[in-house]
Coordinates of C-alpha atoms in Angstrom, one line a residue:
Chain A
X756 CA 5.0 -61.8 49.0
X757 CA 8.5 -63.1 48.3
X758 CA 9.3 -59.7 47.0
X759 CA 8.4 -58.1 50.2
X760 CA 10.5 -60.6 52.2
X761 CA 13.5 -59.9 49.9
X762 CA 13.1 -56.2 50.4
X763 CA 12.9 -56.6 54.2
X764 CA 16.0 -58.7 54.1
X765 CA 17.8 -56.1 52.1
X766 CA 16.8 -53.4 54.4
X767 CA 18.1 -55.5 57.3
X768 CA 21.4 -56.0 55.6
X769 CA 21.8 -52.3 54.8
X770 CA 21.0 -51.5 58.4
X771 CA 23.7 -53.8 59.6
X772 CA 26.1 -52.2 57.2
X773 CA 25.1 -48.8 58.4
X774 CA 26.1 -49.8 61.9
X775 CA 29.8 -50.1 61.0
X776 CA 29.7 -47.5 58.2
X777 CA 29.7 -43.9 59.3
X778 CA 26.2 -42.4 59.0
X779 CA 26.0 -38.8 58.3
X780 CA 23.9 -37.0 60.9
X781 CA 20.4 -36.3 59.6
X782 CA 19.7 -33.6 62.2
X783 CA 23.0 -32.1 63.1
X784 CA 24.4 -30.9 59.8
X785 CA 26.2 -27.8 58.7
X786 CA 27.6 -29.0 55.3
X787 CA 26.6 -32.7 54.9
X788 CA 26.5 -33.9 58.5
X789 CA 29.8 -35.7 58.3
X790 CA 31.2 -34.0 61.4
X791 CA 27.8 -34.5 63.2
X792 CA 28.0 -38.2 62.3
X793 CA 31.5 -38.6 63.6
X794 CA 30.7 -36.7 66.8
X795 CA 27.6 -38.8 67.4
X796 CA 29.6 -42.0 66.7
X797 CA 32.6 -41.4 69.0
X798 CA 30.7 -39.4 71.6
X799 CA 32.3 -36.0 71.0
X800 CA 30.4 -32.8 70.7
X801 CA 30.0 -32.2 66.9
X802 CA 31.1 -28.6 67.4
X803 CA 34.5 -29.8 68.5
X804 CA 34.7 -32.2 65.5
X805 CA 33.8 -29.3 63.2
X806 CA 36.4 -27.2 64.9
X807 CA 39.0 -29.9 64.2
X808 CA 38.1 -30.0 60.5
X809 CA 38.3 -26.2 60.4
X810 CA 41.8 -26.1 61.9
X811 CA 43.0 -28.9 59.7
X812 CA 41.9 -26.9 56.7
X813 CA 44.3 -24.2 57.8
X814 CA 47.1 -26.9 57.9
X815 CA 47.7 -26.8 54.2
X816 CA 44.1 -27.9 53.4
X817 CA 44.4 -31.3 55.1
X818 CA 41.0 -30.8 56.7
X819 CA 39.4 -30.3 53.4
X820 CA 40.8 -33.5 52.0
X821 CA 39.8 -35.4 55.2
X822 CA 36.3 -34.1 54.9
X823 CA 36.1 -35.3 51.3
X824 CA 37.2 -38.7 52.5
X825 CA 34.6 -38.5 55.2
X826 CA 31.9 -37.9 52.6
X827 CA 33.1 -40.9 50.6
X828 CA 33.1 -43.4 53.4
X829 CA 29.9 -42.3 55.1
X830 CA 26.4 -43.1 54.0
X831 CA 23.3 -40.9 54.0
X832 CA 20.9 -41.7 56.7
X833 CA 18.0 -43.6 55.2
X834 CA 14.9 -41.5 55.6
X835 CA 12.7 -44.6 56.2
X836 CA 14.5 -45.7 59.3
X837 CA 15.0 -43.3 62.2
X838 CA 18.7 -42.9 63.0
X839 CA 19.9 -44.7 66.1
X840 CA 20.0 -42.3 69.0
X841 CA 23.3 -40.3 69.0
X842 CA 25.7 -41.2 71.6
X843 CA 25.8 -38.7 74.3
X844 CA 28.9 -36.5 74.1
X845 CA 31.2 -37.1 77.1
X846 CA 34.1 -35.2 78.5
X847 CA 36.8 -37.9 78.2
X848 CA 36.5 -38.7 74.5
X849 CA 36.3 -34.9 73.8
X850 CA 39.6 -34.3 75.6
X851 CA 41.2 -37.3 73.8
X852 CA 40.0 -35.9 70.5
X853 CA 41.3 -32.5 71.2
X854 CA 44.7 -33.9 72.3
X855 CA 45.0 -36.0 69.1
X856 CA 44.0 -33.0 67.1
X857 CA 46.6 -30.8 68.7
X858 CA 49.2 -33.5 68.1
X859 CA 48.3 -33.9 64.4
X860 CA 48.4 -30.1 64.0
X861 CA 51.9 -30.0 65.5
X862 CA 53.1 -32.8 63.2
X863 CA 51.7 -31.1 60.1
X864 CA 53.3 -27.9 61.2
X865 CA 56.6 -29.7 61.4
X866 CA 56.1 -31.3 58.0
X867 CA 55.5 -27.8 56.5
X868 CA 51.9 -28.2 55.7
X869 CA 51.0 -25.0 57.3
X870 CA 49.7 -21.6 56.4
X871 CA 51.9 -19.9 58.9
X872 CA 51.8 -19.3 62.7
X873 CA 50.6 -15.8 62.0
X874 CA 47.3 -17.1 60.5
X875 CA 46.6 -20.4 62.1
X876 CA 46.8 -19.6 65.8
X877 CA 44.7 -16.5 65.7
X878 CA 42.2 -18.3 63.6
X879 CA 42.2 -21.3 66.0
X880 CA 41.5 -18.9 68.9
X881 CA 38.7 -17.2 67.0
X882 CA 37.1 -20.4 65.9
X883 CA 37.1 -21.8 69.5
X884 CA 35.6 -18.6 70.7
X885 CA 32.9 -18.7 68.0
X886 CA 32.0 -22.3 68.9
X887 CA 31.8 -21.4 72.6
X888 CA 29.7 -18.3 71.8
X889 CA 27.2 -19.9 69.5
X890 CA 27.0 -23.5 70.6
X891 CA 23.3 -24.3 71.4
X892 CA 22.3 -26.5 74.3
X893 CA 20.4 -29.5 73.1
X894 CA 19.6 -32.9 74.5
X895 CA 22.6 -35.2 74.0
X896 CA 25.1 -32.4 73.7
X897 CA 28.2 -32.3 75.8
X898 CA 28.1 -31.2 79.4
X899 CA 30.3 -28.4 78.5
X900 CA 28.0 -27.0 75.9
X901 CA 24.9 -27.5 78.0
X902 CA 26.6 -25.9 81.0
X903 CA 27.7 -22.8 79.2
X904 CA 24.4 -22.2 77.5
X905 CA 22.2 -23.0 80.4
X906 CA 20.6 -20.0 82.2
X907 CA 23.3 -18.7 84.5
X908 CA 26.0 -20.2 82.2
X909 CA 25.0 -17.9 79.4
X910 CA 26.9 -14.8 80.5
X911 CA 30.0 -17.0 81.2
X912 CA 29.7 -18.4 77.6
X913 CA 29.3 -14.9 76.1
X914 CA 32.3 -13.5 78.0
X915 CA 34.5 -16.5 77.3
X916 CA 33.6 -16.5 73.6
X917 CA 34.1 -12.8 73.1
X918 CA 37.5 -13.0 75.0
X919 CA 38.7 -15.8 72.9
X920 CA 37.7 -14.1 69.6
X921 CA 39.2 -10.9 70.9
X922 CA 42.4 -12.7 71.7
X923 CA 42.5 -14.2 68.3
X924 CA 42.0 -10.9 66.5
X925 CA 44.6 -9.1 68.6
X926 CA 47.1 -11.9 68.1
X927 CA 46.5 -11.7 64.3
X928 CA 46.9 -8.0 64.3
X929 CA 50.0 -8.1 66.3
X930 CA 51.8 -10.9 64.6
X931 CA 50.5 -9.9 61.2
X932 CA 51.9 -6.4 61.5
X933 CA 55.2 -7.8 62.8
X934 CA 55.6 -10.1 59.8
X935 CA 54.3 -7.6 57.3
X936 CA 51.5 -9.9 56.3
X937 CA 48.9 -7.3 56.8
X938 CA 50.6 -5.0 54.3
X939 CA 49.3 -7.4 51.6
X940 CA 45.8 -5.9 51.1
X941 CA 44.0 -9.0 49.7
X942 CA 45.2 -11.2 52.5
X943 CA 44.1 -8.7 55.1
X944 CA 40.7 -8.4 53.5
X945 CA 40.3 -12.1 53.3
X946 CA 41.3 -12.4 56.9
X947 CA 38.7 -9.8 57.9
X948 CA 36.0 -11.7 56.0
X949 CA 36.9 -15.0 57.5
X950 CA 36.8 -13.4 60.9
X951 CA 33.4 -12.0 60.4
X952 CA 32.0 -15.3 59.0
X953 CA 33.4 -17.2 62.0
X954 CA 31.9 -14.8 64.4
X955 CA 28.6 -14.1 62.8
X956 CA 28.0 -17.2 60.6
X957 CA 26.6 -19.5 63.2
X958 CA 24.3 -16.8 64.5
X959 CA 23.0 -16.2 61.0
X960 CA 22.6 -19.9 60.4
X961 CA 20.8 -20.3 63.7
X962 CA 18.5 -17.4 62.9
X963 CA 17.6 -18.8 59.4
X964 CA 16.9 -22.2 61.0
X965 CA 14.7 -20.7 63.6
X966 CA 12.8 -18.7 61.0
X967 CA 12.2 -21.9 59.0
X968 CA 11.1 -23.8 62.1
X969 CA 8.7 -21.0 63.0
X970 CA 7.3 -20.8 59.5
X971 CA 6.7 -24.6 59.4
X972 CA 5.0 -24.5 62.8
X973 CA 2.8 -21.6 61.7
X974 CA 1.7 -23.5 58.5
X975 CA 0.9 -26.6 60.5
X976 CA -1.1 -24.8 63.1
X977 CA -3.0 -22.9 60.3
X978 CA -3.8 -26.2 58.7
X979 CA -5.0 -27.6 61.9
X980 CA -7.2 -24.6 62.5
X981 CA -8.7 -24.9 59.1
X982 CA -9.5 -28.5 59.5
X983 CA -11.0 -28.2 62.9
X984 CA -13.0 -25.2 61.8
X985 CA -14.3 -27.1 58.8
X986 CA -15.2 -30.2 60.9
X987 CA -16.9 -28.1 63.5
X988 CA -19.0 -26.3 60.9
X989 CA -20.0 -29.4 59.1
X990 CA -19.6 -32.8 60.7
X991 CA -20.2 -31.8 64.3
X992 CA -23.2 -29.7 63.5
X993 CA -24.7 -32.6 61.5
X994 CA -24.0 -35.1 64.2
X995 CA -25.8 -32.8 66.7
X996 CA -28.7 -32.5 64.3
X997 CA -28.9 -36.3 63.8
X998 CA -29.1 -36.8 67.6
X999 CA -32.1 -34.5 67.7
X1000 CA -33.9 -35.8 64.7
X1001 CA -36.5 -38.4 65.5
X1002 CA -37.5 -39.3 61.9
X1003 CA -35.2 -42.0 60.6
X1004 CA -35.6 -40.8 57.1
X1005 CA -34.4 -37.3 58.0
X1006 CA -31.5 -38.8 59.9
X1007 CA -30.3 -40.8 57.0
X1008 CA -30.9 -37.8 54.7
X1009 CA -28.7 -35.7 57.0
X1010 CA -26.0 -38.4 57.2
X1011 CA -26.0 -38.8 53.4
X1012 CA -25.8 -35.1 52.7
X1013 CA -23.0 -34.7 55.2
X1014 CA -21.2 -37.7 53.8
X1015 CA -21.2 -36.3 50.3
X1016 CA -20.0 -32.9 51.5
X1017 CA -17.2 -34.4 53.6
X1018 CA -16.1 -36.6 50.8
X1019 CA -15.8 -33.8 48.3
X1020 CA -13.9 -31.8 50.8
X1021 CA -11.5 -34.7 51.6
X1022 CA -10.9 -35.4 47.9
X1023 CA -10.1 -31.8 47.3
X1024 CA -13.1 -30.7 45.5
X1025 CA -14.4 -27.4 46.6
X1026 CA -17.7 -27.6 48.4
X1027 CA -19.3 -25.3 45.8
X1028 CA -19.8 -27.6 42.8
X1029 CA -18.4 -26.7 39.5
X1030 CA -21.3 -25.4 37.4
X1031 CA -19.3 -25.2 34.2
X1032 CA -19.4 -28.9 33.4
X1033 CA -22.2 -31.3 33.1
X1034 CA -20.7 -33.6 35.8
X1035 CA -20.5 -30.6 38.2
X1036 CA -24.1 -29.6 37.4
X1037 CA -25.2 -33.2 38.1
X1038 CA -23.5 -33.1 41.5
X1039 CA -25.2 -29.9 42.4
X1040 CA -28.5 -31.2 41.2
X1041 CA -28.3 -34.4 43.2
X1042 CA -27.2 -32.5 46.3
X1043 CA -30.1 -30.1 46.0
X1044 CA -32.7 -32.9 45.5
X1045 CA -31.5 -34.9 48.4
X1046 CA -31.5 -31.8 50.6
X1047 CA -35.0 -30.8 49.8
X1048 CA -36.7 -34.1 49.3
X1049 CA -36.7 -37.4 51.3
X1050 CA -35.1 -39.4 48.5
X1051 CA -31.7 -40.9 47.8
X1052 CA -30.5 -40.4 44.2
X1053 CA -28.0 -42.9 42.8
X1054 CA -26.3 -40.8 40.2
X1055 CA -24.1 -42.3 37.5
X1056 CA -22.7 -40.2 34.7
X1057 CA -20.6 -41.2 31.7
X1058 CA -18.6 -38.7 29.8
X1059 CA -18.4 -35.0 30.5
X1060 CA -18.8 -31.7 28.6
X1061 CA -19.2 -28.0 29.2
X1062 CA -22.7 -27.0 30.0
X1063 CA -24.8 -25.6 27.1
X1064 CA -28.4 -24.8 26.5
X1065 CA -29.4 -28.3 25.6
X1066 CA -27.7 -29.9 28.6
X1067 CA -29.3 -27.3 30.9
X1068 CA -32.7 -28.2 29.5
X1069 CA -32.0 -31.9 29.9
X1070 CA -30.9 -31.5 33.5
X1071 CA -33.8 -29.3 34.4
X1072 CA -36.2 -31.9 33.0
X1073 CA -34.3 -34.7 34.9
X1074 CA -34.6 -32.6 38.0
X1075 CA -38.4 -32.3 37.5
X1076 CA -38.6 -36.1 37.1
X1077 CA -36.6 -36.7 40.3
X1078 CA -38.9 -34.3 42.2
X1079 CA -41.9 -36.2 40.9
X1080 CA -40.4 -39.5 41.9
X1081 CA -39.8 -38.0 45.4
X1082 CA -43.3 -36.7 45.7
X1083 CA -45.4 -39.3 44.1
X1084 CA -43.7 -42.6 43.8
X1085 CA -43.2 -43.5 47.4
X1086 CA -39.8 -45.0 46.6
X1087 CA -36.9 -44.1 48.8
X1088 CA -34.3 -44.2 46.1
X1089 CA -34.2 -43.1 42.5
X1090 CA -31.6 -43.7 39.8
X1091 CA -30.2 -41.0 37.6
X1092 CA -28.0 -42.0 34.6
X1093 CA -26.6 -39.4 32.3
X1094 CA -24.5 -40.3 29.3
X1095 CA -22.8 -38.0 26.8
X1096 CA -21.8 -39.8 23.7
X1097 CA -21.1 -38.4 20.3
X1098 CA -23.8 -35.9 19.2
X1099 CA -26.4 -36.9 21.8
X1100 CA -26.8 -36.5 25.5
X1101 CA -29.3 -38.8 27.2
X1102 CA -30.6 -39.0 30.8
X1103 CA -32.7 -41.7 32.5
X1104 CA -34.6 -41.1 35.8
X1105 CA -36.0 -44.3 37.3
X1106 CA -37.7 -45.2 40.4
X1107 CA -39.3 -48.5 41.5
X1108 CA -42.2 -46.9 43.3
X1109 CA -46.0 -46.8 42.7
X1110 CA -46.0 -45.9 39.1
X1111 CA -49.0 -44.2 37.4
X1112 CA -51.3 -44.4 34.5
X1113 CA -51.0 -41.3 32.4
X1114 CA -54.5 -41.4 31.2
X1115 CA -55.8 -41.1 34.8
X1116 CA -54.0 -37.8 35.4
X1117 CA -56.2 -34.8 34.8
X1118 CA -55.3 -32.4 32.0
X1119 CA -55.1 -29.6 34.6
X1120 CA -52.0 -31.2 36.0
X1121 CA -49.5 -29.7 33.6
X1122 CA -46.3 -30.7 35.5
X1123 CA -45.2 -33.5 33.2
X1124 CA -46.2 -31.9 29.9
X1125 CA -44.7 -28.5 30.5
X1126 CA -41.7 -29.0 32.8
X1127 CA -40.4 -32.2 31.3
X1128 CA -41.7 -32.6 27.7
X1129 CA -41.9 -28.9 26.9
X1130 CA -38.3 -28.2 28.0
X1131 CA -36.9 -31.1 26.0
X1132 CA -38.9 -30.4 22.8
X1133 CA -37.8 -26.7 22.9
X1134 CA -34.2 -27.8 22.3
X1135 CA -35.1 -30.4 19.7
X1136 CA -34.9 -33.5 21.9
X1137 CA -37.3 -36.2 22.8
X1138 CA -38.9 -37.3 26.0
X1139 CA -40.6 -40.6 26.9
X1140 CA -42.3 -41.6 30.1
X1141 CA -42.7 -45.3 30.8
X1142 CA -44.8 -46.2 33.7
X1143 CA -47.5 -48.6 34.8
X1144 CA -49.3 -48.9 38.1
X1145 CA -47.2 -50.8 40.6
X1146 CA -44.1 -51.2 38.4
X1147 CA -42.3 -47.9 38.9
X1148 CA -41.5 -45.1 36.4
X1149 CA -38.8 -44.4 34.0
X1150 CA -38.3 -41.0 32.3
X1151 CA -36.1 -41.2 29.2
X1152 CA -34.7 -38.0 27.9
X1153 CA -32.5 -37.3 25.0
X1154 CA -31.2 -34.0 23.4
X1155 CA -28.9 -33.4 20.4
X1156 CA -25.6 -31.9 21.1
X1157 CA -23.6 -29.4 19.0
X1158 CA -20.3 -31.1 18.7
X1159 CA -18.6 -28.2 17.1
Chain B
X1436 CA -21.5 -74.4 60.7
X1437 CA -24.4 -75.5 58.5
X1438 CA -23.6 -78.2 56.0
X1439 CA -23.6 -76.9 52.5
X1440 CA -23.9 -73.3 53.5
X1441 CA -21.8 -70.8 51.6
X1442 CA -18.8 -69.9 53.8
X1443 CA -18.0 -66.2 54.0
X1444 CA -15.0 -64.3 55.4
X1445 CA -15.3 -60.6 56.1
X1446 CA -12.4 -58.2 56.0
X1447 CA -12.8 -54.6 57.2
X1448 CA -10.7 -52.4 59.4
X1449 CA -13.7 -50.8 61.1
X1450 CA -14.7 -53.1 63.9
X1451 CA -18.1 -51.5 64.1
X1452 CA -18.9 -52.1 60.5
X1453 CA -17.4 -55.6 60.7
X1454 CA -19.8 -56.7 63.5
X1455 CA -22.7 -55.1 61.6
X1456 CA -22.0 -57.0 58.4
X1457 CA -21.4 -60.2 60.4
X1458 CA -24.8 -60.0 62.0
X1459 CA -26.5 -59.1 58.7
X1460 CA -24.9 -62.0 56.9
X1461 CA -25.1 -64.5 59.7
X1462 CA -28.6 -65.6 58.8
X1463 CA -27.9 -66.4 55.2
X1464 CA -24.3 -67.7 55.3
X1465 CA -21.8 -69.4 57.5
X1466 CA -19.4 -66.7 58.6
X1467 CA -16.1 -68.6 59.1
X1468 CA -14.0 -65.6 60.2
X1469 CA -13.1 -62.0 60.0
X1470 CA -10.0 -59.8 60.0
X1471 CA -9.3 -56.1 60.4
X1472 CA -5.9 -55.9 58.7
X1473 CA -4.3 -57.2 55.5
X1474 CA -1.9 -59.6 57.3
X1475 CA -4.6 -61.0 59.5
X1476 CA -6.9 -61.4 56.5
X1477 CA -4.3 -63.3 54.4
X1478 CA -3.6 -65.6 57.3
X1479 CA -7.3 -66.2 58.2
X1480 CA -8.3 -66.8 54.6
X1481 CA -5.4 -69.3 54.1
X1482 CA -6.6 -71.1 57.2
X1483 CA -10.4 -71.2 56.6
X1484 CA -10.6 -71.4 52.8
X1485 CA -13.9 -69.5 52.6
X1486 CA -16.1 -69.6 49.4
X1487 CA -16.5 -65.9 49.4
X1488 CA -14.4 -63.1 50.9
X1489 CA -16.1 -59.7 51.5
X1490 CA -13.3 -57.2 51.5
X1491 CA -13.1 -53.5 52.3
X1492 CA -11.3 -51.5 49.6
X1493 CA -9.7 -49.1 52.0
X1494 CA -7.3 -50.4 54.6
X1495 CA -3.8 -49.6 55.7
X1496 CA -1.0 -51.6 54.0
X1497 CA -2.5 -51.8 50.6
X1498 CA -6.2 -52.4 51.2
X1499 CA -8.5 -54.9 49.6
X1500 CA -6.3 -55.1 46.4
X1501 CA -3.4 -56.3 48.5
X1502 CA -5.5 -59.0 50.3
X1503 CA -6.7 -60.3 46.9
X1504 CA -3.3 -60.3 45.3
X1505 CA -1.6 -62.1 48.2
X1506 CA -4.3 -64.7 48.6
X1507 CA -4.3 -65.4 44.9
X1508 CA -0.5 -65.5 44.8
X1509 CA -0.7 -68.1 47.6
X1510 CA -3.1 -70.2 45.5
X1511 CA -6.3 -69.4 47.3
X1512 CA -9.5 -70.3 45.5
X1513 CA -11.8 -67.9 47.3
X1514 CA -13.9 -65.4 45.3
X1515 CA -13.9 -61.8 46.3
X1516 CA -16.6 -59.1 46.6
X1517 CA -15.3 -55.6 47.3
X1518 CA -17.2 -53.4 49.6
X1519 CA -16.4 -49.8 50.2
X1520 CA -17.5 -46.3 51.1
X1521 CA -15.2 -45.1 48.5
X1522 CA -16.5 -44.1 45.1
X1523 CA -13.1 -43.1 43.8
X1524 CA -12.8 -44.6 40.4
X1525 CA -9.1 -45.6 40.7
X1526 CA -9.9 -47.6 43.9
X1527 CA -12.8 -49.4 42.4
X1528 CA -11.0 -50.2 39.1
X1529 CA -7.9 -51.2 41.1
X1530 CA -9.6 -53.8 43.3
X1531 CA -11.5 -55.2 40.3
X1532 CA -8.2 -55.5 38.3
X1533 CA -6.7 -57.2 41.3
X1534 CA -9.3 -59.9 40.9
X1535 CA -12.5 -59.0 42.8
X1536 CA -15.6 -60.3 41.0
X1537 CA -17.8 -57.4 42.1
X1538 CA -18.0 -54.1 43.8
X1539 CA -20.8 -52.7 46.0
X1540 CA -20.9 -49.7 48.2
X1541 CA -21.5 -50.0 52.0
X1542 CA -24.8 -48.2 51.7
X1543 CA -26.2 -51.4 50.0
X1544 CA -29.3 -52.9 51.5
X1545 CA -28.7 -56.1 53.5
X1546 CA -30.8 -58.2 51.1
X1547 CA -28.9 -56.9 48.1
X1548 CA -25.6 -57.7 49.8
X1549 CA -26.8 -61.3 50.4
X1550 CA -27.8 -61.5 46.8
X1551 CA -24.4 -60.1 45.6
X1552 CA -22.5 -62.6 47.7
X1553 CA -24.6 -65.5 46.2
X1554 CA -23.9 -64.2 42.7
X1555 CA -20.2 -64.0 43.3
X1556 CA -20.2 -67.4 44.8
X1557 CA -21.8 -68.8 41.7
X1558 CA -19.0 -67.3 39.7
X1559 CA -20.9 -64.3 38.3
X1560 CA -19.9 -60.7 38.4
X1561 CA -21.6 -58.1 40.5
X1562 CA -21.8 -54.7 38.9
X1563 CA -23.3 -51.8 40.8
X1564 CA -24.7 -49.0 38.7
X1565 CA -21.7 -46.9 39.6
X1566 CA -19.2 -49.5 38.5
X1567 CA -21.1 -49.9 35.3
X1568 CA -20.8 -46.2 34.7
X1569 CA -17.0 -46.3 35.4
X1570 CA -16.5 -49.1 32.9
X1571 CA -18.5 -47.4 30.2
X1572 CA -16.4 -44.3 30.8
X1573 CA -13.1 -46.2 30.7
X1574 CA -14.0 -48.1 27.5
X1575 CA -15.3 -45.0 25.7
X1576 CA -13.4 -44.3 22.5
X1577 CA -11.2 -46.5 20.3
X1578 CA -8.7 -49.1 21.7
X1579 CA -5.3 -47.8 22.6
X1580 CA -2.6 -48.0 19.8
X1581 CA -0.6 -51.2 20.1
X1582 CA -3.3 -53.1 21.8
X1583 CA -2.4 -56.7 21.9
X1584 CA -5.8 -58.1 21.6
X1585 CA -8.5 -55.8 20.0
X1586 CA -11.2 -58.3 21.2
X1587 CA -10.3 -57.5 24.8
X1588 CA -9.8 -53.8 24.3
X1589 CA -13.4 -53.0 23.3
X1590 CA -16.9 -53.7 24.5
X1591 CA -19.4 -55.2 22.1
X1592 CA -22.6 -53.2 21.4
X1593 CA -24.6 -55.8 23.4
X1594 CA -22.2 -55.4 26.4
X1595 CA -22.6 -51.7 26.3
X1596 CA -26.4 -52.0 26.2
X1597 CA -26.3 -54.3 29.3
X1598 CA -24.0 -51.9 31.2
X1599 CA -26.1 -48.9 30.3
X1600 CA -29.2 -50.6 31.7
X1601 CA -27.3 -51.6 34.9
X1602 CA -26.2 -48.0 35.2
X1603 CA -29.8 -46.9 34.9
X1604 CA -30.6 -49.0 38.0
X1605 CA -32.0 -52.1 36.3
X1606 CA -31.5 -55.4 38.1
X1607 CA -30.2 -58.4 36.1
X1608 CA -33.7 -59.7 35.7
X1609 CA -35.0 -56.4 34.5
X1610 CA -32.1 -56.1 32.0
X1611 CA -33.0 -59.6 30.7
X1612 CA -36.7 -58.6 30.3
X1613 CA -35.8 -55.3 28.5
X1614 CA -33.4 -57.0 26.0
X1615 CA -35.5 -60.1 25.6
X1616 CA -32.7 -62.4 26.7
X1617 CA -32.3 -64.8 29.6
X1618 CA -30.8 -63.8 33.0
X1619 CA -28.1 -66.3 32.3
X1620 CA -27.1 -64.4 29.1
X1621 CA -27.0 -61.1 31.1
X1622 CA -24.7 -62.8 33.5
X1623 CA -22.5 -64.0 30.7
X1624 CA -22.2 -60.5 29.3
X1625 CA -21.3 -59.0 32.6
X1626 CA -18.7 -61.7 33.3
X1627 CA -17.2 -61.0 29.9
X1628 CA -17.0 -57.3 30.7
X1629 CA -15.3 -58.1 34.0
X1630 CA -12.8 -60.3 32.2
X1631 CA -12.0 -57.5 29.7
X1632 CA -11.6 -55.1 32.5
X1633 CA -9.1 -57.4 34.2
X1634 CA -7.2 -58.3 31.0
X1635 CA -7.3 -55.0 29.2
X1636 CA -3.9 -53.4 28.6
X1637 CA -5.5 -50.0 28.4
X1638 CA -2.8 -48.1 30.1
X1639 CA -5.1 -45.2 30.3
X1640 CA -7.4 -47.1 32.6
X1641 CA -5.3 -46.1 35.6
X1642 CA -4.5 -42.7 34.2
X1643 CA -8.2 -42.2 33.4
X1644 CA -9.1 -43.3 36.9
X1645 CA -6.6 -40.8 38.4
X1646 CA -7.9 -37.9 36.4
X1647 CA -11.5 -38.8 36.8
X1648 CA -13.4 -36.7 39.3
X1649 CA -15.3 -38.7 41.8
X1650 CA -18.9 -39.3 41.0

């Protein structure tokens, strides 16, 4: 109990810490969710934050360093606690953020941390265009993003995005040719690749995410369909039957059969019992007896083994004993105990019903002699039937097992 | 509340079942309270100090085992009888190892349930045929290497005999008659098995329980 209190206190503490430490966004992440986290914290569209990081990378890799620092000072959202709702992106902090970003860029340019005007400005234009083109409207996103991606805003967004990217590309081509930068083939190729990634990347990422979402949803609905189909075929049918049954014995029989079936389904056993092992064969045997006869079988088994001739004979004899108990004893329950130990396998079938006196049963009734004793003797085992009028019956069966 | 009557507290998260058990037991015992969650049960048992707690194995927040552990950690003296629809071996063994003195399934006849509660109250253990089978299975084979106390890690031949008869559906009295011993001696054997189950360091108990198919 004290342990639980302590843990709760710790969780409380870590939550408090999380409120002043930056939490990476669990939902809005491209790399690690740092930009998403910052955006949600200061109320700026994460796309704008991401753009800032991207541009600062061009400024001599400063953005890269800043992102690493961001990873270090931020914490992963704890999966146990739902993240606090992100602050809604607003216009004013966004403009402020953009202004500070522009200022920092100019300072870095002055300081010489710069890949060159020919590269940075066209890239900036292209990146902004890409962000505009591919930003998705979501609850909590900036008015800007939701405006441009809403219904009639969509064409505006597309046109603006394409224009910006086009401007970026033209600027790059023009200034690059002027400065001779494009003469350098690797740089030109790299620029082309970066351009393609900037333009197409978000679209591909969105597509992948969408496919994953769809796949998850499909799996879930399939699972739901399987479960409801199963419940419909089994539990609902049985419940309907129980409502129509007027014999209480039949009712409880139905309920019990259904219970066992549902249980085995829930615990992941297939509804078709496994006939390869003794325990599986016992399950099947009990199931069948309870279906066909008005008796409840309390089955207990100890040990398990693959089915062989001897165990088949033993179970067949036990089955016969259970059927006799159901037919003649008048008891509502019978016990079946099967134990596999060392080189023997034993079974006991017991009821607390009427019992019988063997001498009083006519020789023409061959049931016990043939179906129980005969089966057991043929595999070298022994059978004993203990009964007296009024004190129930116990059938004790034992067969040798080949342990090789 | 009747003077001298055994006081019973019932814990089950199914209200329907709870009220059924209450009315069944009300004639034989003084029901001092019930609860449908682990927290409410721990609070109620701490307040009413019942002789016997009938506790459902399966509940949210840890189930019967959590109730037993928390009440015992708080110094509660009540005895516990676990009641469940579950036949999963790991649940049964888990609740016994937490400290329950017996386990019966919810399909038990009302008279048998009354008898089981009496037995638990008197300090004896209540083994259903199924629990006896689980224990025989768990203690099959030799004790684990490095067992601290070989006495605890193995059942005596007599204890095995008693468990086998219980698994065959014999009542304690019938076991006594079959083995020519007194009912008291049968109870002693069963309590000793319960103690071994609770003390045994057989680490495979839990693993065995997890691997074990459900009977």
